[in-house]
């Protein structure tokens, strides 16, 4: 695979690529965390991000000398972290070897705990998915049952793959609530009774003592997935907005997830868009979530349908056993129902107006729209786009792309796998002096 020219043209400042270990544990106390020198870490991250790299690619992409890169490549080959691929490319008459991560190094699992489902994916170190599984589950059943079920499923999937439990080097989990990432704990999650401060990591660690486990908020995890394997590949500044039962955003800043001081950056669902609007479950009035998320769309539509304003919506309501969902409103809007179109447009306008403020504030290169409600389709996207363009500064929208998620229902799992991978290779503090070379 030839590296895209636009990628090569950009020279990364090595300082932006250096990432501190995010979890505040003493080095060496976590299982399966591999200490690398700062240079090795940068090379591993680049190879991970773009799949394959030749030495020339690495030289043109970093500030490092060819000698330094050659030394690091040898060390990484010795550690079996990377492998030489059979594919070679001729550059200027010379054969050029390509390096990629060693798939056989081990396995990494990504778990996406949704309000009503468990999604699991297991990948090898090259990022290739070797197992994928989904089943319905209510997060309200509490951590003991849900985590027990997840561990059982992981064990089954690993064994079905012909592997042993100790081959699992990392587990990333996305959860639908606010997480203090530094300690891996949920903090008063509104839709997860029994999960507040629950020790998720030690619980799973008992089943998988060899795995390095990380927990993050589901929207952050989806943003990470989109950056690594979706529409956001190669985009350094990105906002991923999830529109589902709630509304939240994941922020990618300079190629890394931005969590803020306490882990709740991106909680845009509770930005007020109408001080006199409907009451939100957070206790305030007129939050974006209370006006434009799935339940808000459904309840406004139901009200209108029952008032006889939309025969199409009433028909969906009756044929669904007296339930009207946001996706039905989407379907009715595609069929040309005037009221459904108006409700979708209105929601898009509110979401777009909040995004416009974020665009002016943060100047992202891309906004990715995901979550169940995004299935409503192009009408929602065009309404959001219109509102963003109308309300943002022209310079901020000159190169701005607003697109749907490409990872779709896999966003959480792909993101959780990448989150786990992000935390397996850490910079050894004892070797950090090499960063100044
Ligand atoms: Zn609120």
Coordinates of C-alpha atoms and ligand atoms in Angstrom, one line a residue:
X1 CA 0.0 0.0 0.0
X2 CA 1.6 3.2 -1.1
X3 CA 1.3 6.0 1.4
X4 CA -0.9 8.8 0.3
X5 CA 1.1 11.9 -0.9
X6 CA -1.0 14.3 1.2
X7 CA 0.0 12.3 4.2
X8 CA 3.7 12.4 3.4
X9 CA 3.7 16.1 2.6
X10 CA 2.8 16.9 6.1
X11 CA 5.7 16.8 8.5
X12 CA 4.6 16.1 12.0
X13 CA 6.1 18.0 14.9
X14 CA 7.4 15.1 16.9
X15 CA 6.3 16.8 20.1
X16 CA 2.6 16.5 19.1
X17 CA 3.0 12.8 18.6
X18 CA 4.5 12.2 22.0
X19 CA 1.8 11.1 24.3
X20 CA 2.2 10.8 28.0
X21 CA 0.9 7.7 29.6
X22 CA -2.6 8.7 30.4
X23 CA -3.2 6.6 33.4
X24 CA -1.4 7.6 36.6
X25 CA -0.1 4.2 37.6
X26 CA 3.5 3.5 38.3
X27 CA 5.3 2.3 35.3
X28 CA 5.5 -1.5 35.1
X29 CA 2.6 -2.1 37.5
X30 CA 0.2 -2.7 34.6
X31 CA 0.2 -6.0 32.8
X32 CA 1.0 -6.0 29.1
X33 CA 2.1 -2.5 28.9
X34 CA 5.2 -2.3 26.7
X35 CA 7.6 0.5 27.4
X36 CA 9.1 2.1 24.3
X37 CA 11.6 4.9 23.8
X38 CA 9.9 8.1 22.7
X39 CA 11.1 7.6 19.1
X40 CA 10.0 4.0 19.1
X41 CA 6.6 5.1 20.3
X42 CA 6.3 7.6 17.5
X43 CA 7.2 5.1 14.9
X44 CA 4.8 2.5 16.3
X45 CA 2.0 5.1 16.4
X46 CA 2.7 6.1 12.8
X47 CA 2.8 2.5 11.5
X48 CA -0.4 1.8 13.4
X49 CA -2.1 4.8 12.0
X50 CA -1.2 4.3 8.4
X51 CA -0.9 0.5 8.2
X52 CA 2.5 0.2 6.5
X53 CA 5.6 2.4 6.4
X54 CA 8.9 2.2 4.7
X55 CA 12.0 3.7 6.3
X56 CA 11.9 6.5 3.7
X57 CA 8.3 7.2 4.6
X58 CA 9.3 7.4 8.3
X59 CA 12.2 9.7 7.5
X60 CA 10.0 12.1 5.5
X61 CA 7.2 12.0 8.1
X62 CA 9.4 12.8 11.1
X63 CA 12.4 14.9 12.1
X64 CA 14.5 11.8 12.7
X65 CA 17.6 10.8 10.9
X66 CA 17.7 7.6 8.8
X67 CA 20.2 6.1 11.2
X68 CA 18.1 6.7 14.2
X69 CA 15.0 5.2 12.4
X70 CA 17.0 2.2 11.3
X71 CA 18.2 1.5 14.9
X72 CA 14.6 1.8 16.2
X73 CA 13.2 -0.4 13.5
X74 CA 15.8 -3.1 14.5
X75 CA 14.8 -2.9 18.1
X76 CA 11.1 -3.1 17.3
X77 CA 11.8 -6.1 15.0
X78 CA 13.7 -7.8 17.9
X79 CA 10.8 -7.2 20.2
X80 CA 8.4 -8.7 17.6
X81 CA 6.2 -5.6 17.7
X82 CA 6.6 -5.0 14.0
X83 CA 7.3 -7.3 11.0
X84 CA 8.8 -6.8 7.5
X85 CA 6.1 -7.3 4.9
X86 CA 6.7 -9.3 1.7
X87 CA 5.5 -6.3 -0.3
X88 CA 8.4 -4.1 -1.5
X89 CA 8.2 -0.8 -3.3
X90 CA 10.8 0.6 -5.7
X91 CA 11.7 4.1 -4.8
X92 CA 14.4 5.8 -7.0
X93 CA 15.7 2.4 -8.2
X94 CA 16.1 1.0 -4.6
X95 CA 14.0 -1.7 -3.1
X96 CA 12.2 -0.4 -0.1
X97 CA 11.0 -2.7 2.7
X98 CA 7.6 -2.0 4.3
X99 CA 6.9 -2.5 8.0
X100 CA 3.7 -3.1 9.7
X101 CA 2.6 -4.2 13.2
X102 CA 2.9 -7.9 13.9
X103 CA -0.6 -9.4 13.9
X104 CA 0.7 -12.4 15.8
X105 CA 1.9 -10.4 18.7
X106 CA -1.4 -10.8 20.4
X107 CA -5.1 -9.9 20.6
X108 CA -7.0 -6.8 21.6
X109 CA -10.7 -6.6 22.5
X110 CA -13.1 -3.6 22.1
X111 CA -16.3 -3.6 24.1
X112 CA -19.1 -1.2 23.5
X113 CA -21.6 -1.2 26.3
X114 CA -24.8 0.5 25.0
X115 CA -28.0 1.3 26.9
X116 CA -29.6 -1.8 25.4
X117 CA -26.8 -3.8 23.9
X118 CA -23.3 -5.3 24.3
X119 CA -21.0 -5.2 21.2
X120 CA -17.7 -7.0 21.2
X121 CA -14.9 -7.1 18.6
X122 CA -11.5 -8.8 18.9
X123 CA -8.7 -7.8 16.6
X124 CA -5.1 -8.9 16.2
X125 CA -2.3 -6.4 16.6
X126 CA -2.4 -5.5 12.9
X127 CA -5.9 -4.3 13.5
X128 CA -7.6 -7.1 11.7
X129 CA -10.9 -8.1 13.2
X130 CA -10.9 -11.8 14.1
X131 CA -14.3 -11.9 16.0
X132 CA -17.4 -9.8 16.2
X133 CA -20.4 -10.3 18.4
X134 CA -23.5 -8.4 19.4
X135 CA -26.4 -9.2 21.8
X136 CA -29.1 -7.3 23.5
X137 CA -28.6 -6.4 27.2
X138 CA -29.9 -3.7 29.5
X139 CA -27.2 -1.6 31.2
X140 CA -29.8 -1.2 34.0
X141 CA -29.1 -4.8 35.0
X142 CA -26.1 -3.5 36.8
X143 CA -22.3 -4.0 36.6
X144 CA -22.1 -7.5 38.1
X145 CA -24.3 -9.1 35.5
X146 CA -23.2 -7.1 32.6
X147 CA -19.5 -7.3 33.3
X148 CA -19.8 -11.1 34.0
X149 CA -21.6 -11.6 30.7
X150 CA -18.9 -9.6 28.9
X151 CA -16.1 -11.6 30.4
X152 CA -17.9 -14.9 29.5
X153 CA -18.4 -13.7 25.9
X154 CA -14.7 -12.6 25.6
X155 CA -13.6 -16.0 26.8
X156 CA -15.8 -17.8 24.3
X157 CA -14.7 -15.6 21.4
X158 CA -11.0 -16.0 22.2
X159 CA -11.3 -19.8 22.5
X160 CA -13.4 -20.0 19.3
X161 CA -10.5 -18.1 17.6
X162 CA -8.2 -20.9 18.7
X163 CA -6.3 -18.6 21.1
X164 CA -5.6 -18.7 24.8
X165 CA -6.8 -16.1 27.4
X166 CA -3.3 -14.8 28.0
X167 CA -3.1 -13.8 24.3
X168 CA -5.5 -11.0 25.1
X169 CA -3.2 -8.0 25.8
X170 CA -5.7 -5.3 26.0
X171 CA -9.4 -4.5 26.5
X172 CA -11.0 -1.2 25.7
X173 CA -14.5 -0.4 27.0
X174 CA -16.8 2.3 26.0
X175 CA -19.7 3.1 28.4
X176 CA -22.7 5.3 28.1
X177 CA -21.9 7.7 30.9
X178 CA -19.3 10.2 32.1
X179 CA -16.0 8.6 33.0
X180 CA -13.0 9.9 35.0
X181 CA -10.5 8.4 32.5
X182 CA -7.5 8.7 34.8
X183 CA -9.1 6.1 37.2
X184 CA -11.5 4.3 34.9
X185 CA -14.6 5.1 36.9
X186 CA -18.1 6.1 35.9
X187 CA -19.2 9.3 37.7
X188 CA -22.9 9.4 38.5
X189 CA -24.1 8.1 35.2
X190 CA -27.7 9.1 34.6
X191 CA -28.9 5.9 32.8
X192 CA -26.7 3.4 34.6
X193 CA -28.0 2.6 38.1
X194 CA -25.5 0.7 40.2
X195 CA -22.5 1.7 38.1
X196 CA -21.4 4.9 39.9
X197 CA -17.7 4.4 41.0
X198 CA -18.0 0.7 40.3
X199 CA -14.5 -0.8 39.9
X200 CA -14.9 -2.0 36.3
X201 CA -11.1 -2.4 35.7
X202 CA -10.3 -4.6 38.7
X203 CA -13.5 -6.7 38.1
X204 CA -12.4 -7.6 34.5
X205 CA -8.8 -7.9 35.6
X206 CA -9.7 -10.9 37.7
X207 CA -10.8 -12.7 34.6
X208 CA -8.1 -11.5 32.3
X209 CA -5.0 -10.8 34.5
X210 CA -2.8 -10.4 31.5
X211 CA -4.8 -7.7 29.8
X212 CA -4.4 -4.0 30.0
X213 CA -7.9 -2.5 30.6
X214 CA -9.1 1.0 29.8
X215 CA -12.5 2.5 30.2
X216 CA -13.8 5.7 28.4
X217 CA -17.1 7.4 27.6
X218 CA -18.8 5.9 24.5
X219 CA -18.7 9.1 22.4
X220 CA -14.9 9.5 23.0
X221 CA -14.5 5.9 22.0
X222 CA -16.5 6.5 18.8
X223 CA -14.5 9.6 17.9
X224 CA -11.3 7.5 18.3
X225 CA -12.7 4.8 16.0
X226 CA -13.7 7.4 13.4
X227 CA -10.2 8.9 13.5
X228 CA -8.5 5.6 13.1
X229 CA -10.7 3.8 10.7
X230 CA -13.5 6.0 9.5
X231 CA -14.3 9.3 7.8
X232 CA -11.8 11.1 10.0
X233 CA -8.7 9.1 9.0
X234 CA -5.9 11.6 8.6
X235 CA -8.0 14.5 10.0
X236 CA -6.2 16.1 13.0
X237 CA -9.0 18.3 14.4
X238 CA -12.4 16.7 14.4
X239 CA -15.7 16.7 16.3
X240 CA -17.7 13.5 16.4
X241 CA -21.3 14.2 17.4
X242 CA -23.5 11.3 18.5
X243 CA -27.2 11.8 18.2
X244 CA -29.2 9.0 19.8
X245 CA -31.1 8.8 23.0
X246 CA -28.8 11.6 24.1
X247 CA -26.4 14.0 22.4
X248 CA -22.7 14.1 23.0
X249 CA -19.5 15.0 21.3
X250 CA -16.0 13.5 21.1
X251 CA -13.2 16.0 20.4
X252 CA -10.1 15.0 18.5
X253 CA -7.5 17.8 18.9
X254 CA -4.1 17.6 17.1
X255 CA -4.7 13.9 16.4
X256 CA -5.6 13.0 20.0
X257 CA -8.8 12.6 22.0
X258 CA -9.3 15.7 24.2
X259 CA -11.0 14.8 27.5
X260 CA -10.6 18.0 29.4
X261 CA -9.7 18.3 33.1
X262 CA -12.2 15.8 34.4
X263 CA -13.1 13.8 31.4
X264 CA -16.3 15.4 30.5
X265 CA -15.2 17.6 27.6
X266 CA -17.7 17.4 24.7
X267 CA -20.9 17.1 26.8
X268 CA -22.7 19.3 24.4
X269 CA -26.2 17.8 25.0
X270 CA -26.8 20.2 27.9
X271 CA -25.9 23.4 26.1
X272 CA -29.1 25.5 26.3
X273 CA -30.7 26.4 23.0
X274 CA -34.0 27.6 24.4
X275 CA -34.3 29.0 28.0
X276 CA -38.1 28.4 27.9
X277 CA -37.8 25.0 26.3
X278 CA -38.8 21.6 27.7
X279 CA -37.4 20.3 30.9
X280 CA -34.3 18.2 30.5
X281 CA -33.4 15.2 32.8
X282 CA -30.4 17.2 34.0
X283 CA -32.9 19.6 35.7
X284 CA -32.4 22.6 33.3
X285 CA -34.7 23.8 30.6
X286 CA -34.2 23.8 26.8
X287 CA -31.0 21.7 26.6
X288 CA -30.1 20.6 23.1
X289 CA -30.7 17.0 24.1
X290 CA -34.2 17.8 25.4
X291 CA -35.1 19.4 22.0
X292 CA -33.3 17.5 19.3
X293 CA -32.3 13.9 20.5
X294 CA -34.3 10.8 19.6
X295 CA -36.9 10.9 22.4
X296 CA -37.5 14.6 21.8
X297 CA -38.1 14.0 18.1
X298 CA -40.4 11.1 18.9
X299 CA -42.4 12.9 21.5
X300 CA -43.0 16.0 19.4
X301 CA -44.0 13.8 16.6
X302 CA -46.4 11.8 18.7
X303 CA -48.1 15.0 20.0
X304 CA -48.6 16.2 16.4
X305 CA -49.8 12.8 15.3
X306 CA -52.4 12.4 18.1
X307 CA -53.6 16.0 17.3
X308 CA -54.4 14.8 13.8
X309 CA -51.7 16.8 12.1
X310 CA -49.9 13.9 10.4
X311 CA -51.8 10.8 9.1
X312 CA -48.5 9.2 8.2
X313 CA -47.0 9.4 11.7
X314 CA -50.3 8.3 13.2
X315 CA -50.2 5.2 11.0
X316 CA -46.6 4.4 12.1
X317 CA -47.7 4.9 15.7
X318 CA -50.6 2.5 15.3
X319 CA -48.8 -0.2 13.3
X320 CA -45.9 -0.2 15.9
X321 CA -48.2 -1.0 18.8
X322 CA -48.7 2.6 20.0
X323 CA -45.0 3.5 19.9
X324 CA -43.5 6.2 17.7
X325 CA -39.7 6.2 17.4
X326 CA -37.3 8.8 15.9
X327 CA -36.6 6.4 13.0
X328 CA -40.3 6.3 12.1
X329 CA -40.2 10.1 11.8
X330 CA -37.2 9.7 9.5
X331 CA -39.1 7.2 7.4
X332 CA -42.2 9.5 7.2
X333 CA -40.0 12.4 6.2
X334 CA -38.5 10.4 3.4
X335 CA -42.0 9.5 2.2
X336 CA -42.8 13.3 2.0
X337 CA -44.8 13.8 5.2
X338 CA -44.8 17.6 5.7
X339 CA -44.9 17.5 9.4
X340 CA -42.2 14.9 9.8
X341 CA -40.0 16.9 7.4
X342 CA -40.5 20.0 9.5
X343 CA -39.6 18.2 12.8
X344 CA -36.4 16.7 11.3
X345 CA -35.4 20.1 9.9
X346 CA -36.1 21.8 13.2
X347 CA -33.9 19.3 15.1
X348 CA -31.1 19.7 12.5
X349 CA -31.3 23.4 12.9
X350 CA -30.9 23.2 16.7
X351 CA -28.0 20.8 16.4
X352 CA -26.4 22.9 13.7
X353 CA -26.6 26.1 15.7
X354 CA -24.8 24.4 18.6
X355 CA -22.2 23.0 16.2
X356 CA -21.7 26.5 14.7
X357 CA -20.6 27.8 18.1
X358 CA -18.2 24.8 18.4
X359 CA -16.9 25.5 14.9
X360 CA -16.2 29.1 15.7
X361 CA -14.6 28.1 19.0
X362 CA -12.5 25.1 17.9
X363 CA -12.1 25.4 14.1
X364 CA -12.3 21.7 13.3
X365 CA -11.5 20.3 9.8
X366 CA -14.4 17.8 10.0
X367 CA -17.6 17.2 11.9
X368 CA -18.7 13.5 11.8
X369 CA -22.3 12.8 12.7
X370 CA -23.1 9.4 14.1
X371 CA -25.5 7.6 16.5
X372 CA -28.9 6.0 15.8
X373 CA -30.8 9.2 15.0
X374 CA -28.3 10.0 12.2
X375 CA -30.0 7.1 10.3
X376 CA -32.8 9.6 9.6
X377 CA -30.6 10.5 6.7
X378 CA -29.8 13.3 4.3
X379 CA -32.5 15.7 5.3
X380 CA -31.1 15.9 8.9
X381 CA -27.5 16.3 7.5
X382 CA -28.5 19.1 5.1
X383 CA -30.4 20.9 7.9
X384 CA -27.4 20.7 10.2
X385 CA -25.0 21.8 7.4
X386 CA -27.2 24.8 6.6
X387 CA -27.3 25.9 10.2
X388 CA -23.5 25.5 10.6
X389 CA -22.7 27.4 7.4
X390 CA -25.1 30.2 8.2
X391 CA -23.9 30.8 11.7
X392 CA -20.1 30.1 11.6
X393 CA -17.3 32.4 10.5
X394 CA -16.5 32.0 6.8
X395 CA -12.9 31.2 7.4
X396 CA -13.9 28.5 9.9
X397 CA -16.1 26.8 7.3
X398 CA -13.9 27.3 4.3
X399 CA -12.5 23.7 4.4
X400 CA -14.9 22.2 6.9
X401 CA -16.4 18.9 6.0
X402 CA -19.7 17.7 7.6
X403 CA -20.2 14.0 7.0
X404 CA -21.9 10.9 8.4
X405 CA -19.9 8.4 10.3
X406 CA -18.3 5.7 8.1
X407 CA -17.9 3.2 10.9
X408 CA -21.6 3.3 11.6
X409 CA -22.7 0.6 14.1
X410 CA -19.0 -0.6 14.4
X411 CA -17.8 2.9 15.6
X412 CA -17.8 1.9 19.3
X413 CA -16.1 -1.5 18.9
X414 CA -13.4 -0.1 16.5
X415 CA -12.8 2.8 18.8
X416 CA -12.6 0.6 21.9
X417 CA -10.0 -1.6 20.1
X418 CA -8.0 1.5 19.2
X419 CA -8.3 2.9 22.7
X420 CA -6.9 -0.3 24.1
X421 CA -4.0 -0.2 21.6
X422 CA -3.3 3.4 22.5
X423 CA -2.6 2.2 26.1
X424 CA -0.5 -0.9 25.4
X425 CA 2.5 1.0 24.1
X426 CA 3.8 3.6 26.6
X427 CA 6.8 5.8 26.8
X428 CA 9.3 4.6 29.3
X429 CA 10.1 7.5 31.6
X430 CA 13.7 6.2 32.1
X431 CA 14.3 6.6 28.4
X432 CA 12.6 9.9 27.9
X433 CA 15.9 11.7 27.5
X434 CA 16.1 10.3 24.0
X435 CA 13.2 12.6 23.1
X436 CA 15.6 15.5 23.0
X437 CA 18.0 13.9 20.5
Ligands
LIG1 ZN1 -29.8 19.0 30.1

